[in-house]
Amino acid sequence: YNLSAGQVWHPSVFCLALQALDPDFTWSMVESQARANIQLYDNLSRERSALATTRARQEGWCDNGTLDADIAQYAAWVVGHKDWFV
């Protein structure tokens, strides 16, 4: 099943966390999908709901206390596993 921080966050927050760990990671938001190198296929202005974390908590998962800490931990995992994303 999907894991979640249980909160809603914008992709730019994650990109900033990645860039803090890997200065070679560059990113920007663009208006035209024709210029984007990552397609989000989503309307980022729509209201979102966080994924429920009930099942994960029942199995022993817990968050790091703040959304920033959760995102930083995930970003560290991504930077440590770059070969998954090639």
GROMACS .gro file of N, CA, C and O in nm:
model
  344
    1TYR      N    1   0.082  -0.117   0.000
    1TYR     CA    2   0.000   0.000   0.000
    1TYR      C    3   0.087   0.124   0.000
    1TYR      O    4   0.206   0.118   0.031
    2ASN      N    5   0.029   0.237  -0.033
    2ASN     CA    6   0.103   0.363  -0.035
    2ASN      C    7   0.126   0.413   0.106
    2ASN      O    8   0.039   0.402   0.191
    3LEU      N    9   0.244   0.468   0.130
    3LEU     CA   10   0.272   0.534   0.257
    3LEU      C   11   0.262   0.683   0.238
    3LEU      O   12   0.281   0.734   0.128
    4SER      N   13   0.232   0.752   0.344
    4SER     CA   14   0.210   0.895   0.336
    4SER      C   15   0.251   0.960   0.466
    4SER      O   16   0.250   0.898   0.572
    5ALA      N   17   0.285   1.087   0.457
    5ALA     CA   18   0.311   1.166   0.578
    5ALA      C   19   0.179   1.202   0.645
    5ALA      O   20   0.178   1.255   0.755
    6GLY      N   21   0.068   1.175   0.579
    6GLY     CA   22  -0.062   1.209   0.635
    6GLY      C   23  -0.096   1.356   0.622
    6GLY      O   24  -0.187   1.405   0.686
    7GLN      N   25  -0.020   1.426   0.538
    7GLN     CA   26  -0.043   1.568   0.515
    7GLN      C   27  -0.031   1.595   0.365
    7GLN      O   28   0.030   1.518   0.293
    8VAL      N   29  -0.087   1.705   0.322
    8VAL     CA   30  -0.081   1.745   0.182
    8VAL      C   31   0.037   1.840   0.165
    8VAL      O   32   0.059   1.929   0.246
    9TRP      N   33   0.117   1.819   0.060
    9TRP     CA   34   0.230   1.906   0.033
    9TRP      C   35   0.248   1.924  -0.117
    9TRP      O   36   0.211   1.839  -0.196
   10HIS      N   37   0.306   2.035  -0.154
   10HIS     CA   38   0.329   2.072  -0.294
   10HIS      C   39   0.461   2.008  -0.342
   10HIS      O   40   0.556   1.998  -0.265
   11PRO      N   41   0.468   1.964  -0.466
   11PRO     CA   42   0.592   1.903  -0.517
   11PRO      C   43   0.716   1.992  -0.501
   11PRO      O   44   0.826   1.941  -0.486
   12SER      N   45   0.699   2.123  -0.501
   12SER     CA   46   0.815   2.211  -0.487
   12SER      C   47   0.882   2.194  -0.350
   12SER      O   48   1.004   2.211  -0.338
   13VAL      N   49   0.806   2.158  -0.247
   13VAL     CA   50   0.864   2.136  -0.114
   13VAL      C   51   0.961   2.018  -0.120
   13VAL      O   52   1.071   2.022  -0.064
   14PHE      N   53   0.922   1.913  -0.191
   14PHE     CA   54   1.008   1.797  -0.205
   14PHE      C   55   1.131   1.831  -0.289
   14PHE      O   56   1.242   1.789  -0.258
   15CYS      N   57   1.112   1.907  -0.395
   15CYS     CA   58   1.226   1.946  -0.479
   15CYS      C   59   1.328   2.028  -0.399
   15CYS      O   60   1.448   2.010  -0.415
   16LEU      N   61   1.281   2.117  -0.313
   16LEU     CA   62   1.372   2.194  -0.229
   16LEU      C   63   1.450   2.103  -0.134
   16LEU      O   64   1.569   2.123  -0.111
   17ALA      N   65   1.383   2.001  -0.080
   17ALA     CA   66   1.451   1.906   0.010
   17ALA      C   67   1.556   1.826  -0.067
   17ALA      O   68   1.666   1.803  -0.016
   18LEU      N   69   1.525   1.786  -0.189
   18LEU     CA   70   1.623   1.714  -0.271
   18LEU      C   71   1.743   1.803  -0.301
   18LEU      O   72   1.858   1.760  -0.293
   19GLN      N   73   1.716   1.928  -0.337
   19GLN     CA   74   1.824   2.019  -0.371
   19GLN      C   75   1.913   2.048  -0.251
   19GLN      O   76   2.034   2.064  -0.266
   20ALA      N   77   1.857   2.049  -0.131
   20ALA     CA   78   1.937   2.071  -0.010
   20ALA      C   79   2.037   1.958   0.012
   20ALA      O   80   2.146   1.980   0.064
   21LEU      N   81   2.002   1.837  -0.030
   21LEU     CA   82   2.089   1.722  -0.014
   21LEU      C   83   2.181   1.698  -0.133
   21LEU      O   84   2.285   1.635  -0.120
   22ASP      N   85   2.140   1.745  -0.249
   22ASP     CA   86   2.215   1.723  -0.372
   22ASP      C   87   2.218   1.852  -0.453
   22ASP      O   88   2.127   1.878  -0.532
   23PRO      N   89   2.321   1.934  -0.435
   23PRO     CA   90   2.329   2.063  -0.505
   23PRO      C   91   2.326   2.050  -0.657
   23PRO      O   92   2.295   2.147  -0.727
   24ASP      N   93   2.358   1.932  -0.711
   24ASP     CA   94   2.352   1.912  -0.856
   24ASP      C   95   2.208   1.895  -0.906
   24ASP      O   96   2.184   1.900  -1.026
   25PHE      N   97   2.115   1.872  -0.814
   25PHE     CA   98   1.974   1.859  -0.853
   25PHE      C   99   1.918   1.999  -0.877
   25PHE      O  100   1.923   2.085  -0.790
   26THR      N  101   1.872   2.021  -0.998
   26THR     CA  102   1.811   2.150  -1.032
   26THR      C  103   1.669   2.128  -1.077
   26THR      O  104   1.635   2.022  -1.131
   27TRP      N  105   1.586   2.226  -1.054
   27TRP     CA  106   1.445   2.213  -1.091
   27TRP      C  107   1.385   2.353  -1.106
   27TRP      O  108   1.442   2.452  -1.061
   28SER      N  109   1.272   2.358  -1.171
   28SER     CA  110   1.194   2.482  -1.181
   28SER      C  111   1.053   2.444  -1.222
   28SER      O  112   1.029   2.337  -1.279
   29MET      N  113   0.959   2.529  -1.189
   29MET     CA  114   0.820   2.509  -1.232
   29MET      C  115   0.805   2.584  -1.365
   29MET      O  116   0.857   2.694  -1.379
   30VAL      N  117   0.738   2.522  -1.461
   30VAL     CA  118   0.718   2.586  -1.591
   30VAL      C  119   0.569   2.591  -1.622
   30VAL      O  120   0.491   2.510  -1.572
   31GLU      N  121   0.532   2.688  -1.703
   31GLU     CA  122   0.392   2.702  -1.742
   31GLU      C  123   0.353   2.604  -1.852
   31GLU      O  124   0.245   2.551  -1.854
   32SER      N  125   0.444   2.580  -1.945
   32SER     CA  126   0.415   2.497  -2.060
   32SER      C  127   0.463   2.354  -2.037
   32SER      O  128   0.581   2.332  -2.011
   33GLN      N  129   0.372   2.257  -2.048
   33GLN     CA  130   0.412   2.118  -2.034
   33GLN      C  131   0.512   2.076  -2.142
   33GLN      O  132   0.587   1.982  -2.124
   34ALA      N  133   0.515   2.150  -2.253
   34ALA     CA  134   0.608   2.118  -2.361
   34ALA      C  135   0.753   2.140  -2.318
   34ALA      O  136   0.843   2.077  -2.370
   35ARG      N  137   0.776   2.226  -2.219
   35ARG     CA  138   0.912   2.254  -2.172
   35ARG      C  139   0.949   2.174  -2.049
   35ARG      O  140   1.063   2.173  -2.007
   36ALA      N  141   0.854   2.107  -1.987
   36ALA     CA  142   0.880   2.035  -1.863
   36ALA      C  143   0.953   1.904  -1.890
   36ALA      O  144   0.926   1.836  -1.988
   37ASN      N  145   1.045   1.868  -1.799
   37ASN     CA  146   1.110   1.738  -1.814
   37ASN      C  147   1.048   1.634  -1.720
   37ASN      O  148   1.081   1.518  -1.726
   38ILE      N  149   0.960   1.678  -1.631
   38ILE     CA  150   0.879   1.587  -1.549
   38ILE      C  151   0.735   1.632  -1.562
   38ILE      O  152   0.702   1.747  -1.535
   39GLN      N  153   0.651   1.544  -1.607
   39GLN     CA  154   0.510   1.577  -1.625
   39GLN      C  155   0.432   1.539  -1.499
   39GLN      O  156   0.437   1.425  -1.455
   40LEU      N  157   0.362   1.636  -1.440
   40LEU     CA  158   0.285   1.607  -1.318
   40LEU      C  159   0.146   1.551  -1.349
   40LEU      O  160   0.089   1.481  -1.269
   41TYR      N  161   0.091   1.583  -1.464
   41TYR     CA  162  -0.042   1.537  -1.502
   41TYR      C  163  -0.144   1.565  -1.392
   41TYR      O  164  -0.225   1.480  -1.357
   42ASP      N  165  -0.136   1.681  -1.335
   42ASP     CA  166  -0.227   1.715  -1.228
   42ASP      C  167  -0.243   1.866  -1.223
   42ASP      O  168  -0.156   1.941  -1.265
   43ASN      N  169  -0.353   1.910  -1.168
   43ASN     CA  170  -0.377   2.050  -1.145
   43ASN      C  171  -0.334   2.079  -1.002
   43ASN      O  172  -0.401   2.041  -0.907
   44LEU      N  173  -0.220   2.145  -0.986
   44LEU     CA  174  -0.164   2.168  -0.854
   44LEU      C  175  -0.244   2.267  -0.770
   44LEU      O  176  -0.221   2.279  -0.651
   45SER      N  177  -0.340   2.334  -0.832
   45SER     CA  178  -0.420   2.430  -0.756
   45SER      C  179  -0.544   2.367  -0.693
   45SER      O  180  -0.611   2.430  -0.613
   46ARG      N  181  -0.574   2.241  -0.727
   46ARG     CA  182  -0.695   2.180  -0.672
   46ARG      C  183  -0.676   2.143  -0.526
   46ARG      O  184  -0.566   2.120  -0.479
   47GLU      N  185  -0.786   2.138  -0.453
   47GLU     CA  186  -0.781   2.099  -0.312
   47GLU      C  187  -0.753   1.950  -0.302
   47GLU      O  188  -0.809   1.871  -0.375
   48ARG      N  189  -0.667   1.914  -0.210
   48ARG     CA  190  -0.628   1.774  -0.194
   48ARG      C  191  -0.662   1.724  -0.055
   48ARG      O  192  -0.676   1.800   0.039
   49SER      N  193  -0.666   1.594  -0.043
   49SER     CA  194  -0.683   1.528   0.086
   49SER      C  195  -0.561   1.439   0.108
   49SER      O  196  -0.512   1.375   0.017
   50ALA      N  197  -0.516   1.435   0.230
   50ALA     CA  198  -0.402   1.350   0.264
   50ALA      C  199  -0.443   1.204   0.265
   50ALA      O  200  -0.559   1.171   0.294
   51LEU      N  201  -0.348   1.115   0.233
   51LEU     CA  202  -0.375   0.972   0.245
   51LEU      C  203  -0.389   0.936   0.393
   51LEU      O  204  -0.320   0.991   0.479
   52ALA      N  205  -0.477   0.844   0.420
   52ALA     CA  206  -0.493   0.797   0.558
   52ALA      C  207  -0.372   0.716   0.599
   52ALA      O  208  -0.318   0.638   0.520
   53THR      N  209  -0.328   0.732   0.722
   53THR     CA  210  -0.212   0.660   0.772
   53THR      C  211  -0.251   0.555   0.876
   53THR      O  212  -0.164   0.495   0.940
   54THR      N  213  -0.378   0.529   0.891
   54THR     CA  214  -0.428   0.437   0.994
   54THR      C  215  -0.363   0.299   0.983
   54THR      O  216  -0.312   0.246   1.082
   55ARG      N  217  -0.366   0.239   0.866
   55ARG     CA  218  -0.312   0.104   0.850
   55ARG      C  219  -0.162   0.099   0.880
   55ARG      O  220  -0.114   0.008   0.949
   56ALA      N  221  -0.088   0.197   0.829
   56ALA     CA  222   0.056   0.200   0.854
   56ALA      C  223   0.086   0.215   1.003
   56ALA      O  224   0.176   0.151   1.055
   57ARG      N  225   0.010   0.297   1.071
   57ARG     CA  226   0.029   0.316   1.216
   57ARG      C  227  -0.002   0.188   1.292
   57ARG      O  228   0.066   0.155   1.389
   58GLN      N  229  -0.102   0.114   1.247
   58GLN     CA  230  -0.136  -0.013   1.311
   58GLN      C  231  -0.022  -0.114   1.298
   58GLN      O  232  -0.008  -0.204   1.380
   59GLU      N  233   0.059  -0.097   1.194
   59GLU     CA  234   0.171  -0.187   1.171
   59GLU      C  235   0.303  -0.132   1.226
   59GLU      O  236   0.409  -0.184   1.196
   60GLY      N  237   0.295  -0.026   1.304
   60GLY     CA  238   0.413   0.025   1.372
   60GLY      C  239   0.479   0.147   1.313
   60GLY      O  240   0.575   0.200   1.368
   61TRP      N  241   0.431   0.196   1.199
   61TRP     CA  242   0.490   0.316   1.139
   61TRP      C  243   0.451   0.438   1.219
   61TRP      O  244   0.343   0.448   1.273
   62CYS      N  245   0.543   0.534   1.227
   62CYS     CA  246   0.509   0.664   1.285
   62CYS      C  247   0.585   0.770   1.207
   62CYS      O  248   0.690   0.744   1.149
   63ASP      N  249   0.528   0.889   1.206
   63ASP     CA  250   0.594   0.997   1.133
   63ASP      C  251   0.707   1.056   1.218
   63ASP      O  252   0.729   1.014   1.331
   64ASN      N  253   0.777   1.152   1.163
   64ASN     CA  254   0.890   1.215   1.232
   64ASN      C  255   0.848   1.337   1.312
   64ASN      O  256   0.933   1.408   1.363
   65GLY      N  257   0.721   1.363   1.320
   65GLY     CA  258   0.673   1.475   1.400
   65GLY      C  259   0.634   1.598   1.320
   65GLY      O  260   0.544   1.670   1.358
   66THR      N  261   0.704   1.622   1.209
   66THR     CA  262   0.670   1.738   1.126
   66THR      C  263   0.676   1.697   0.979
   66THR      O  264   0.748   1.604   0.942
   67LEU      N  265   0.603   1.768   0.898
   67LEU     CA  266   0.606   1.742   0.755
   67LEU      C  267   0.746   1.764   0.699
   67LEU      O  268   0.794   1.686   0.617
   68ASP      N  269   0.813   1.870   0.743
   68ASP     CA  270   0.949   1.897   0.694
   68ASP      C  271   1.043   1.781   0.725
   68ASP      O  272   1.125   1.743   0.641
   69ALA      N  273   1.033   1.723   0.844
   69ALA     CA  274   1.118   1.610   0.881
   69ALA      C  275   1.085   1.488   0.796
   69ALA      O  276   1.175   1.416   0.752
   70ASP      N  277   0.956   1.464   0.770
   70ASP     CA  278   0.916   1.351   0.686
   70ASP      C  279   0.969   1.366   0.544
   70ASP      O  280   1.022   1.273   0.485
   71ILE      N  281   0.955   1.487   0.489
   71ILE     CA  282   1.002   1.511   0.352
   71ILE      C  283   1.154   1.501   0.344
   71ILE      O  284   1.208   1.443   0.250
   72ALA      N  285   1.224   1.553   0.444
   72ALA     CA  286   1.370   1.544   0.446
   72ALA      C  287   1.415   1.398   0.450
   72ALA      O  288   1.511   1.359   0.382
   73GLN      N  289   1.346   1.315   0.528
   73GLN     CA  290   1.382   1.173   0.536
   73GLN      C  291   1.359   1.104   0.403
   73GLN      O  292   1.441   1.025   0.356
   74TYR      N  293   1.247   1.134   0.337
   74TYR     CA  294   1.218   1.074   0.207
   74TYR      C  295   1.320   1.122   0.104
   74TYR      O  296   1.371   1.044   0.023
   75ALA      N  297   1.352   1.251   0.107
   75ALA     CA  298   1.451   1.305   0.012
   75ALA      C  299   1.586   1.236   0.032
   75ALA      O  300   1.654   1.204  -0.066
   76ALA      N  301   1.625   1.213   0.156
   76ALA     CA  302   1.752   1.144   0.183
   76ALA      C  303   1.749   1.003   0.126
   76ALA      O  304   1.849   0.955   0.070
   77TRP      N  305   1.635   0.936   0.136
   77TRP     CA  306   1.623   0.802   0.079
   77TRP      C  307   1.637   0.809  -0.073
   77TRP      O  308   1.708   0.729  -0.135
   78VAL      N  309   1.570   0.906  -0.136
   78VAL     CA  310   1.577   0.918  -0.282
   78VAL      C  311   1.720   0.945  -0.327
   78VAL      O  312   1.769   0.881  -0.421
   79VAL      N  313   1.789   1.037  -0.261
   79VAL     CA  314   1.927   1.069  -0.298
   79VAL      C  315   2.016   0.945  -0.281
   79VAL      O  316   2.106   0.921  -0.361
   80GLY      N  317   1.988   0.864  -0.182
   80GLY     CA  318   2.065   0.743  -0.159
   80GLY      C  319   2.031   0.629  -0.253
   80GLY      O  320   2.101   0.527  -0.257
   81HIS      N  321   1.924   0.644  -0.330
   81HIS     CA  322   1.880   0.537  -0.421
   81HIS      C  323   1.852   0.593  -0.561
   81HIS      O  324   1.752   0.559  -0.625
   82LYS      N  325   1.941   0.678  -0.610
   82LYS     CA  326   1.921   0.742  -0.740
   82LYS      C  327   1.902   0.642  -0.853
   82LYS      O  328   1.831   0.671  -0.950
   83ASP      N  329   1.964   0.526  -0.842
   83ASP     CA  330   1.953   0.427  -0.951
   83ASP      C  331   1.810   0.378  -0.970
   83ASP      O  332   1.776   0.326  -1.076
   84TRP      N  333   1.723   0.395  -0.874
   84TRP     CA  334   1.583   0.358  -0.888
   84TRP      C  335   1.509   0.449  -0.986
   84TRP      O  336   1.404   0.416  -1.036
   85PHE      N  337   1.563   0.566  -1.009
   85PHE     CA  338   1.492   0.670  -1.085
   85PHE      C  339   1.555   0.699  -1.220
   85PHE      O  340   1.532   0.802  -1.279
   86VAL      N  341   1.634   0.607  -1.271
   86VAL     CA  342   1.699   0.628  -1.400
   86VAL      C  343   1.621   0.557  -1.509
   86VAL      O  344   1.569   0.452  -1.492
   0.00000   0.00000   0.00000
